[in-house]
Amino acid sequence: MKILVVNAGSSSLKYQLFDMERGLMLCKGNCERIGMDGMITHKCPGREDFHATPAFPDHRAAIGYVLGLLTDRELGSIGSVAEIAAVGHRFAHGGERLRASSVLGADEIAYLESIVPINPLHGPPAISGFKACKEVMPDIPHVGVVDTSYYSGLEPHAYIYPIPYELYEKDRIRRYGFHGTSHRYVAGKAAELLGDPSAKIITCHLGNGSSITATMNGKAVDTSMGFTPQDGVPMGTRSGALDPTVVTYLMKKEGLTAEETEKLINGRSGLLGVSGVSSDCRDVREAAAKGNERAALAMKILVHHVKKIIGSFYAELNGADALVFTAGIGENDRELRKEVCADMTALGIAIDEEVNAACPRGETAELTAKGAAVRTFVIPTNEEYMIALDTLRLAAQNK
Ligand code: ADP
């Protein structure tokens, strides 16, 4: 059975095609500059990458082109579109109603449209991407896999903000959590490695966007992210958690509008804001190694916040069986893993520095130092495969 996974952004459409019987990714690619001119990169393992600049006036044109490519005699991976059994769509936000992955029908789409006000950036392109795919593949199940759904089991005391309760009732202001598909995937893998589905696991997804999740009994119990993906640890360009009055003070003092302030905390803060060098962790590390003090400070702030959240989740879970690092920084930056895990022996966290330093890229590895109570892992995330697995399960049930 072949499953196509689609992740639509405002001007992009990423896709991966999986052969689920063999657990293989057949090809993947990214359509970019949709609505402007158009550009595609298509990659199949073992073959040369394909690049082209077709016209992509909208998502419909992009998905049409992708289907042509997937079935192309030379470049393709399948004989015909009919081989695609179902499509899995990634949605960042499912509000309070989409609490699990589901086959998307008119009701679900109407609900996703109704929550665009709380998901203005990701919602509209994901809905357009879905509609475009549904139009060209009308007869197969289209499954929505929603990042926030992993947090649908959070207790009210974990998701209600201590502001007037009416604002939750009226405006749905609450903690939703993000990156749930990644956290669900790596926490599931860690539970498998521990041989304990009820394990207490703290997962650190540290990439351009970063978040930390506490999982127990296979369910998320807390997340560092909040109403939007702006909360929690500092990120490439996002500030992470701030005293809220920093925002209102700045608006008053600098005369900033709401939009300008959002741009400041979303696009000019985090690693970029502090270092003044780059939002990319590799560049910041390199600058720090050359003696740039603000770059070194940016990395120290990141480590400080990651440690703080691990500690708070350890308290919340009343212990931890595993700590997991994933995503671009978590999987690749051995220095950061070393710094985060330093001086955490009181919590039973300690890693073997040699194993950490030699940790092979793109592979699962256990870093736990001898005698440490908490097992520490690097587990490469694979959100697309998680989406494909959910899609396969729901498509089978939908038959
Ligand atoms: P996204 O959130 O966009 O999916 P990724 O998970 O790909 O992002 O993470 C991107 C981040 O990972 C960037 O900050 C990048 O610098 C960082 N990264 C990638 N490789 C390395 C590396 N070898 N060392 C340090 N950071 C790395």
Short mmCIF file of C-alpha atoms and ligand atoms in Angstrom, two decimals:
data_model
loop_
_atom_site.label_atom_id
_atom_site.label_comp_id
_atom_site.label_asym_id
_atom_site.label_seq_id
_atom_site.Cartn_x
_atom_site.Cartn_y
_atom_site.Cartn_z
CA MET A 1 0.00 0.00 0.00
CA LYS A 2 1.34 3.44 -0.97
CA ILE A 3 0.63 6.46 1.19
CA LEU A 4 1.30 10.04 0.13
CA VAL A 5 2.06 12.51 2.93
CA VAL A 6 1.49 16.19 2.23
CA ASN A 7 2.56 19.19 4.28
CA ALA A 8 1.30 22.42 2.73
CA GLY A 9 2.67 25.82 3.69
CA SER A 10 1.66 29.22 2.36
CA SER A 11 4.03 29.06 -0.63
CA SER A 12 5.26 25.48 -0.35
CA LEU A 13 4.03 21.92 -0.55
CA LYS A 14 6.24 19.18 0.84
CA TYR A 15 5.45 15.56 0.06
CA GLN A 16 6.72 12.05 0.75
CA LEU A 17 5.56 8.81 -0.78
CA PHE A 18 5.80 5.67 1.36
CA ASP A 19 5.56 2.00 0.55
CA MET A 20 4.01 0.84 3.81
CA GLU A 21 4.44 -2.92 3.25
CA ARG A 22 8.17 -2.41 3.02
CA GLY A 23 8.32 0.53 5.46
CA LEU A 24 10.17 2.49 2.77
CA MET A 25 10.17 6.11 1.72
CA LEU A 26 10.07 5.95 -2.08
CA CYS A 27 10.59 9.62 -2.78
CA LYS A 28 10.12 13.05 -1.34
CA GLY A 29 10.16 16.60 -2.51
CA ASN A 30 9.29 20.19 -1.99
CA CYS A 31 7.32 22.51 -4.27
CA GLU A 32 8.30 26.07 -3.47
CA ARG A 33 7.38 29.58 -4.57
CA ILE A 34 3.74 28.57 -5.12
CA GLY A 35 1.73 31.60 -6.19
CA MET A 36 4.90 33.35 -7.36
CA ASP A 37 6.63 31.38 -10.11
CA GLY A 38 7.43 27.82 -9.03
CA MET A 39 10.31 25.52 -8.16
CA ILE A 40 10.53 21.85 -7.25
CA THR A 41 13.17 19.53 -5.83
CA HIS A 42 12.35 15.84 -6.02
CA LYS A 43 14.52 13.19 -4.37
CA CYS A 44 14.44 9.42 -4.55
CA PRO A 45 16.96 7.33 -2.59
CA GLY A 46 19.71 6.04 -4.87
CA ARG A 47 18.85 8.39 -7.73
CA GLU A 48 20.02 11.81 -8.76
CA ASP A 49 17.90 14.69 -7.42
CA PHE A 50 15.53 16.29 -9.91
CA HIS A 51 15.09 20.08 -10.03
CA ALA A 52 12.67 22.04 -12.16
CA THR A 53 10.94 25.42 -12.30
CA PRO A 54 7.39 24.68 -13.46
CA ALA A 55 4.64 27.27 -13.07
CA PHE A 56 2.85 26.84 -9.73
CA PRO A 57 0.05 29.42 -9.71
CA ASP A 58 -1.58 27.59 -6.78
CA HIS A 59 -1.43 24.41 -4.65
CA ARG A 60 -3.66 22.62 -7.17
CA ALA A 61 -1.03 23.12 -9.90
CA ALA A 62 1.74 21.94 -7.58
CA ILE A 63 0.01 18.71 -6.54
CA GLY A 64 -0.94 18.03 -10.17
CA TYR A 65 2.71 18.38 -11.13
CA VAL A 66 3.82 16.14 -8.24
CA LEU A 67 1.41 13.38 -9.32
CA GLY A 68 2.81 13.63 -12.84
CA LEU A 69 6.31 13.26 -11.45
CA LEU A 70 5.42 10.32 -9.19
CA THR A 71 4.05 8.41 -12.19
CA ASP A 72 6.69 9.54 -14.69
CA ARG A 73 8.39 6.64 -16.47
CA GLU A 74 11.90 7.80 -15.70
CA LEU A 75 11.58 9.92 -12.58
CA GLY A 76 8.57 8.29 -10.97
CA SER A 77 8.10 5.60 -8.32
CA ILE A 78 4.62 4.27 -9.16
CA GLY A 79 2.84 3.14 -12.31
CA SER A 80 -0.32 5.16 -11.77
CA VAL A 81 -2.01 7.49 -9.28
CA ALA A 82 -4.43 4.63 -8.50
CA GLU A 83 -1.61 3.00 -6.51
CA ILE A 84 -1.90 5.74 -3.88
CA ALA A 85 -4.28 4.28 -1.31
CA ALA A 86 -4.63 7.36 0.90
CA VAL A 87 -3.19 10.78 1.57
CA GLY A 88 -2.06 12.00 4.99
CA HIS A 89 -2.20 15.75 5.55
CA ARG A 90 -0.26 17.51 8.24
CA PHE A 91 -2.13 20.13 10.23
CA ALA A 92 -0.30 22.11 12.89
CA HIS A 93 -3.48 23.08 14.75
CA GLY A 94 -6.67 21.15 15.36
CA GLY A 95 -8.16 23.40 18.02
CA GLU A 96 -10.11 21.65 20.75
CA ARG A 97 -12.19 19.40 18.54
CA LEU A 98 -9.69 17.49 16.40
CA ARG A 99 -8.35 15.41 19.25
CA ALA A 100 -6.97 12.56 17.14
CA SER A 101 -6.01 11.82 13.56
CA SER A 102 -9.15 11.38 11.45
CA VAL A 103 -10.45 10.97 7.92
CA LEU A 104 -11.24 14.51 6.83
CA GLY A 105 -14.78 15.27 5.74
CA ALA A 106 -16.80 18.47 5.33
CA ASP A 107 -17.34 18.81 9.12
CA GLU A 108 -13.65 18.61 9.96
CA ILE A 109 -12.73 21.12 7.25
CA ALA A 110 -15.47 23.51 8.36
CA TYR A 111 -14.10 23.27 11.91
CA LEU A 112 -10.51 23.87 10.72
CA GLU A 113 -11.77 26.91 8.82
CA SER A 114 -13.53 28.17 11.94
CA ILE A 115 -10.29 28.14 13.94
CA VAL A 116 -8.23 30.11 11.39
CA PRO A 117 -8.36 33.16 13.73
CA ILE A 118 -6.21 31.22 16.25
CA ASN A 119 -4.08 29.61 13.53
CA PRO A 120 -3.72 32.34 10.91
CA LEU A 121 -0.35 31.31 9.47
CA HIS A 122 -0.59 27.54 9.13
CA GLY A 123 -4.34 27.02 8.82
CA PRO A 124 -5.23 28.56 5.43
CA PRO A 125 -2.37 26.98 3.40
CA ALA A 126 -2.93 23.56 4.97
CA ILE A 127 -6.64 23.75 4.11
CA SER A 128 -5.85 24.85 0.52
CA GLY A 129 -3.34 22.01 0.21
CA PHE A 130 -5.97 19.54 1.40
CA LYS A 131 -8.62 20.88 -0.99
CA ALA A 132 -6.22 20.73 -3.93
CA CYS A 133 -5.31 17.10 -3.17
CA LYS A 134 -8.94 16.10 -2.60
CA GLU A 135 -9.85 17.59 -5.97
CA VAL A 136 -7.26 15.57 -7.87
CA MET A 137 -7.68 12.38 -5.77
CA PRO A 138 -11.39 12.47 -4.83
CA ASP A 139 -11.98 8.76 -4.28
CA ILE A 140 -9.42 7.87 -1.63
CA PRO A 141 -9.37 8.68 2.08
CA HIS A 142 -7.66 11.91 3.09
CA VAL A 143 -6.51 11.77 6.68
CA GLY A 144 -5.68 14.79 8.82
CA VAL A 145 -2.86 14.32 11.32
CA VAL A 146 -2.90 17.20 13.71
CA ASP A 147 0.13 18.24 15.78
CA THR A 148 -1.97 19.59 18.65
CA SER A 149 -3.91 16.34 19.05
CA TYR A 150 -1.09 14.78 21.09
CA TYR A 151 -1.94 17.34 23.78
CA SER A 152 -5.67 16.73 23.80
CA GLY A 153 -5.34 14.70 27.01
CA LEU A 154 -3.70 17.50 29.01
CA GLU A 155 -5.45 18.20 32.29
CA PRO A 156 -7.20 21.59 32.58
CA HIS A 157 -4.69 22.72 35.20
CA ALA A 158 -1.96 22.21 32.58
CA TYR A 159 -3.72 24.00 29.74
CA ILE A 160 -5.79 26.79 31.30
CA TYR A 161 -3.88 30.06 31.67
CA PRO A 162 -4.34 31.95 34.90
CA ILE A 163 -6.18 34.85 33.26
CA PRO A 164 -9.95 35.51 33.45
CA TYR A 165 -11.63 32.17 32.71
CA GLU A 166 -14.15 33.84 30.39
CA LEU A 167 -11.33 34.40 27.89
CA TYR A 168 -10.91 30.65 27.59
CA GLU A 169 -14.65 30.22 27.11
CA LYS A 170 -15.03 33.12 24.69
CA ASP A 171 -11.74 33.18 22.76
CA ARG A 172 -10.40 29.63 23.33
CA ILE A 173 -7.22 31.07 24.85
CA ARG A 174 -5.44 28.03 26.28
CA ARG A 175 -2.26 26.00 25.91
CA TYR A 176 -2.54 23.83 22.78
CA GLY A 177 1.01 22.52 22.32
CA PHE A 178 2.78 21.99 18.99
CA HIS A 179 5.25 19.54 17.36
CA GLY A 180 3.01 16.80 18.79
CA THR A 181 3.53 14.43 15.86
CA SER A 182 7.29 14.53 16.38
CA HIS A 183 7.04 14.12 20.16
CA ARG A 184 4.55 11.25 19.75
CA TYR A 185 6.91 9.51 17.31
CA VAL A 186 10.08 9.78 19.40
CA ALA A 187 8.33 9.13 22.73
CA GLY A 188 6.83 6.00 21.16
CA LYS A 189 10.27 4.87 19.99
CA ALA A 190 11.75 5.56 23.44
CA ALA A 191 8.96 3.55 25.12
CA GLU A 192 9.76 0.69 22.73
CA LEU A 193 13.47 0.90 23.59
CA LEU A 194 12.61 0.89 27.31
CA GLY A 195 10.14 -1.95 26.79
CA ASP A 196 7.67 0.04 28.90
CA PRO A 197 4.57 1.64 27.35
CA SER A 198 3.83 3.45 30.62
CA ALA A 199 7.29 5.09 30.83
CA LYS A 200 7.83 8.69 31.92
CA ILE A 201 9.63 10.36 29.03
CA ILE A 202 10.86 13.91 28.45
CA THR A 203 11.35 14.63 24.75
CA CYS A 204 13.32 17.65 23.54
CA HIS A 205 12.52 18.61 19.92
CA LEU A 206 15.20 21.21 19.26
CA GLY A 207 15.28 22.58 15.72
CA ASN A 208 14.42 25.89 14.13
CA GLY A 209 11.31 25.67 16.24
CA SER A 210 11.84 23.96 19.58
CA SER A 211 9.63 22.41 22.22
CA ILE A 212 9.80 19.99 25.10
CA THR A 213 7.09 17.51 26.05
CA ALA A 214 6.45 15.33 29.10
CA THR A 215 4.84 11.97 28.29
CA MET A 216 3.50 9.31 30.64
CA ASN A 217 1.56 6.16 29.73
CA GLY A 218 1.92 7.07 26.04
CA LYS A 219 0.12 10.40 26.56
CA ALA A 220 1.45 13.94 26.74
CA VAL A 221 0.94 15.52 30.15
CA ASP A 222 2.63 18.85 29.48
CA THR A 223 4.38 20.86 26.78
CA SER A 224 6.62 23.91 26.74
CA MET A 225 4.56 25.37 23.90
CA GLY A 226 1.38 27.27 24.51
CA PHE A 227 -1.42 29.10 22.76
CA THR A 228 0.97 29.46 19.82
CA PRO A 229 4.35 27.90 18.95
CA GLN A 230 5.95 30.97 20.51
CA ASP A 231 6.14 29.76 24.12
CA GLY A 232 8.86 27.74 25.85
CA VAL A 233 12.54 27.62 24.99
CA PRO A 234 14.25 30.21 22.74
CA MET A 235 14.31 29.18 19.06
CA GLY A 236 16.00 30.25 15.82
CA THR A 237 14.13 33.55 15.59
CA ARG A 238 11.44 33.16 18.28
CA SER A 239 11.93 34.40 21.81
CA GLY A 240 10.17 31.55 23.59
CA ALA A 241 8.63 32.39 26.98
CA LEU A 242 8.78 36.04 28.02
CA ASP A 243 7.36 38.03 30.88
CA PRO A 244 4.17 39.19 29.09
CA THR A 245 4.69 42.77 30.19
CA VAL A 246 7.94 42.92 28.20
CA VAL A 247 5.64 42.89 25.20
CA THR A 248 3.19 45.57 26.40
CA TYR A 249 6.03 47.75 27.73
CA LEU A 250 7.82 47.56 24.36
CA MET A 251 4.66 48.39 22.48
CA LYS A 252 4.17 51.49 24.60
CA LYS A 253 7.81 52.58 24.78
CA GLU A 254 8.74 51.94 21.13
CA GLY A 255 5.29 52.73 19.76
CA LEU A 256 5.04 49.32 18.09
CA THR A 257 1.83 47.94 16.61
CA ALA A 258 0.68 44.41 17.48
CA GLU A 259 1.97 43.17 14.10
CA GLU A 260 5.36 44.82 14.57
CA THR A 261 5.65 43.35 18.05
CA GLU A 262 4.75 39.89 16.76
CA LYS A 263 7.42 40.22 14.08
CA LEU A 264 9.92 41.18 16.76
CA ILE A 265 9.23 38.20 19.06
CA ASN A 266 8.69 35.75 16.18
CA GLY A 267 11.24 36.78 13.62
CA ARG A 268 13.97 38.83 15.29
CA SER A 269 14.48 37.12 18.61
CA GLY A 270 15.86 33.78 19.87
CA LEU A 271 19.32 32.74 18.66
CA LEU A 272 19.25 35.46 15.99
CA GLY A 273 18.13 38.20 18.33
CA VAL A 274 20.72 37.56 21.03
CA SER A 275 23.68 36.61 18.83
CA GLY A 276 23.01 39.13 16.06
CA VAL A 277 24.69 36.52 13.84
CA SER A 278 22.13 34.02 12.57
CA SER A 279 19.09 31.96 13.46
CA ASP A 280 20.99 28.84 12.42
CA CYS A 281 22.54 27.06 15.37
CA ARG A 282 25.59 26.00 13.34
CA ASP A 283 26.44 29.60 12.48
CA VAL A 284 25.92 30.70 16.08
CA ARG A 285 28.18 27.89 17.35
CA GLU A 286 30.84 28.77 14.80
CA ALA A 287 30.75 32.45 15.79
CA ALA A 288 30.91 31.51 19.48
CA ALA A 289 33.95 29.29 18.80
CA LYS A 290 35.67 32.31 17.18
CA GLY A 291 35.12 34.35 20.31
CA ASN A 292 31.82 36.13 19.58
CA GLU A 293 30.47 36.68 23.10
CA ARG A 294 26.88 37.33 22.14
CA ALA A 295 26.82 34.13 20.10
CA ALA A 296 28.15 32.24 23.14
CA LEU A 297 25.51 33.93 25.30
CA ALA A 298 22.72 32.93 22.89
CA MET A 299 23.75 29.27 23.20
CA LYS A 300 24.00 29.53 26.99
CA ILE A 301 20.50 30.99 27.19
CA LEU A 302 19.16 28.12 25.10
CA VAL A 303 20.84 25.50 27.30
CA HIS A 304 19.63 27.30 30.45
CA HIS A 305 15.98 27.21 29.32
CA VAL A 306 16.12 23.61 28.11
CA LYS A 307 17.51 22.53 31.50
CA LYS A 308 14.85 24.50 33.36
CA ILE A 309 12.03 22.86 31.45
CA ILE A 310 13.51 19.37 31.81
CA GLY A 311 13.71 19.99 35.55
CA SER A 312 10.13 21.21 35.78
CA PHE A 313 8.81 18.25 33.79
CA TYR A 314 10.84 15.87 35.97
CA ALA A 315 9.04 17.38 38.97
CA GLU A 316 5.67 17.16 37.24
CA LEU A 317 6.17 13.52 36.26
CA ASN A 318 7.65 12.71 39.67
CA GLY A 319 10.74 11.32 37.92
CA ALA A 320 11.69 10.28 34.43
CA ASP A 321 12.68 7.03 32.76
CA ALA A 322 14.08 8.61 29.61
CA LEU A 323 15.27 11.88 28.16
CA VAL A 324 15.22 12.14 24.36
CA PHE A 325 16.90 14.60 21.99
CA THR A 326 15.54 15.04 18.49
CA ALA A 327 15.28 17.44 15.46
CA GLY A 328 18.09 19.41 13.80
CA ILE A 329 19.86 20.66 16.92
CA GLY A 330 18.90 17.77 19.22
CA GLU A 331 20.09 15.15 16.74
CA ASN A 332 23.25 16.90 15.58
CA ASP A 333 24.63 19.25 18.19
CA ARG A 334 26.61 17.06 20.57
CA GLU A 335 27.89 20.14 22.46
CA LEU A 336 24.35 21.17 23.29
CA ARG A 337 23.44 17.66 24.52
CA LYS A 338 26.56 17.64 26.67
CA GLU A 339 25.80 21.07 28.14
CA VAL A 340 22.14 20.29 28.81
CA CYS A 341 22.98 17.01 30.55
CA ALA A 342 25.87 18.46 32.59
CA ASP A 343 25.29 18.80 36.34
CA MET A 344 22.01 16.91 36.28
CA THR A 345 23.16 13.95 38.38
CA ALA A 346 20.74 14.98 41.13
CA LEU A 347 17.98 13.97 38.70
CA GLY A 348 19.81 10.80 37.66
CA ILE A 349 20.69 12.29 34.25
CA ALA A 350 24.25 11.77 32.99
CA ILE A 351 25.58 10.91 29.55
CA ASP A 352 28.68 9.09 28.37
CA GLU A 353 30.68 11.86 26.73
CA GLU A 354 32.57 9.57 24.38
CA VAL A 355 29.38 7.94 23.12
CA ASN A 356 27.78 11.39 22.78
CA ALA A 357 30.73 12.71 20.77
CA ALA A 358 30.79 9.69 18.47
CA CYS A 359 27.00 9.52 18.06
CA PRO A 360 26.36 8.67 14.39
CA ARG A 361 24.26 11.16 12.45
CA GLY A 362 20.71 10.17 11.63
CA GLU A 363 20.73 7.10 13.87
CA THR A 364 19.15 6.25 17.18
CA ALA A 365 21.74 6.10 19.94
CA GLU A 366 21.74 5.65 23.70
CA LEU A 367 24.00 8.10 25.54
CA THR A 368 23.34 7.03 29.13
CA ALA A 369 26.40 7.07 31.39
CA LYS A 370 27.05 3.98 33.47
CA GLY A 371 24.84 3.96 36.55
CA ALA A 372 22.59 6.88 35.51
CA ALA A 373 18.95 6.28 36.46
CA VAL A 374 17.46 8.17 33.50
CA ARG A 375 18.25 6.72 30.09
CA THR A 376 19.19 9.38 27.53
CA PHE A 377 18.65 8.82 23.82
CA VAL A 378 19.09 10.57 20.50
CA ILE A 379 16.17 9.52 18.31
CA PRO A 380 15.85 11.00 14.80
CA THR A 381 12.33 12.28 14.36
CA ASN A 382 10.19 11.24 11.42
CA GLU A 383 6.94 13.17 11.46
CA GLU A 384 6.09 12.16 7.90
CA TYR A 385 6.33 8.45 8.68
CA MET A 386 4.18 8.95 11.78
CA ILE A 387 1.58 10.66 9.55
CA ALA A 388 1.83 7.77 7.07
CA LEU A 389 1.28 5.22 9.87
CA ASP A 390 -1.84 7.04 11.14
CA THR A 391 -3.10 7.38 7.56
CA LEU A 392 -2.60 3.68 6.88
CA ARG A 393 -4.49 2.72 10.06
CA LEU A 394 -7.42 5.05 9.39
CA ALA A 395 -7.60 4.22 5.69
CA ALA A 396 -7.83 0.52 6.59
CA GLN A 397 -10.65 1.25 9.08
CA ASN A 398 -12.43 3.38 6.50
CA LYS A 399 -12.70 0.56 3.95
P1 ADP B 1 12.83 22.77 11.51
O1 ADP B 1 12.31 23.20 12.84
O2 ADP B 1 12.79 23.83 10.46
O3 ADP B 1 12.33 21.42 11.04
P2 ADP B 1 15.33 21.37 11.93
O4 ADP B 1 14.79 20.35 12.84
O5 ADP B 1 15.81 20.94 10.58
O6 ADP B 1 14.38 22.62 11.76
O7 ADP B 1 16.54 22.08 12.69
C1 ADP B 1 17.26 23.14 12.14
C2 ADP B 1 18.33 23.55 13.15
O8 ADP B 1 19.21 22.43 13.34
C3 ADP B 1 19.17 24.70 12.67
O9 ADP B 1 19.34 25.63 13.74
C4 ADP B 1 20.49 24.05 12.36
O10 ADP B 1 21.57 24.91 12.58
C5 ADP B 1 20.52 22.93 13.37
N1 ADP B 1 21.53 21.93 12.99
C6 ADP B 1 21.53 21.11 11.93
N2 ADP B 1 22.70 20.40 11.90
C7 ADP B 1 23.43 20.80 12.95
C8 ADP B 1 24.71 20.48 13.48
N3 ADP B 1 25.48 19.58 12.89
N4 ADP B 1 25.12 21.12 14.61
C9 ADP B 1 24.36 22.03 15.20
N5 ADP B 1 23.13 22.38 14.76
C10 ADP B 1 22.68 21.79 13.66
#
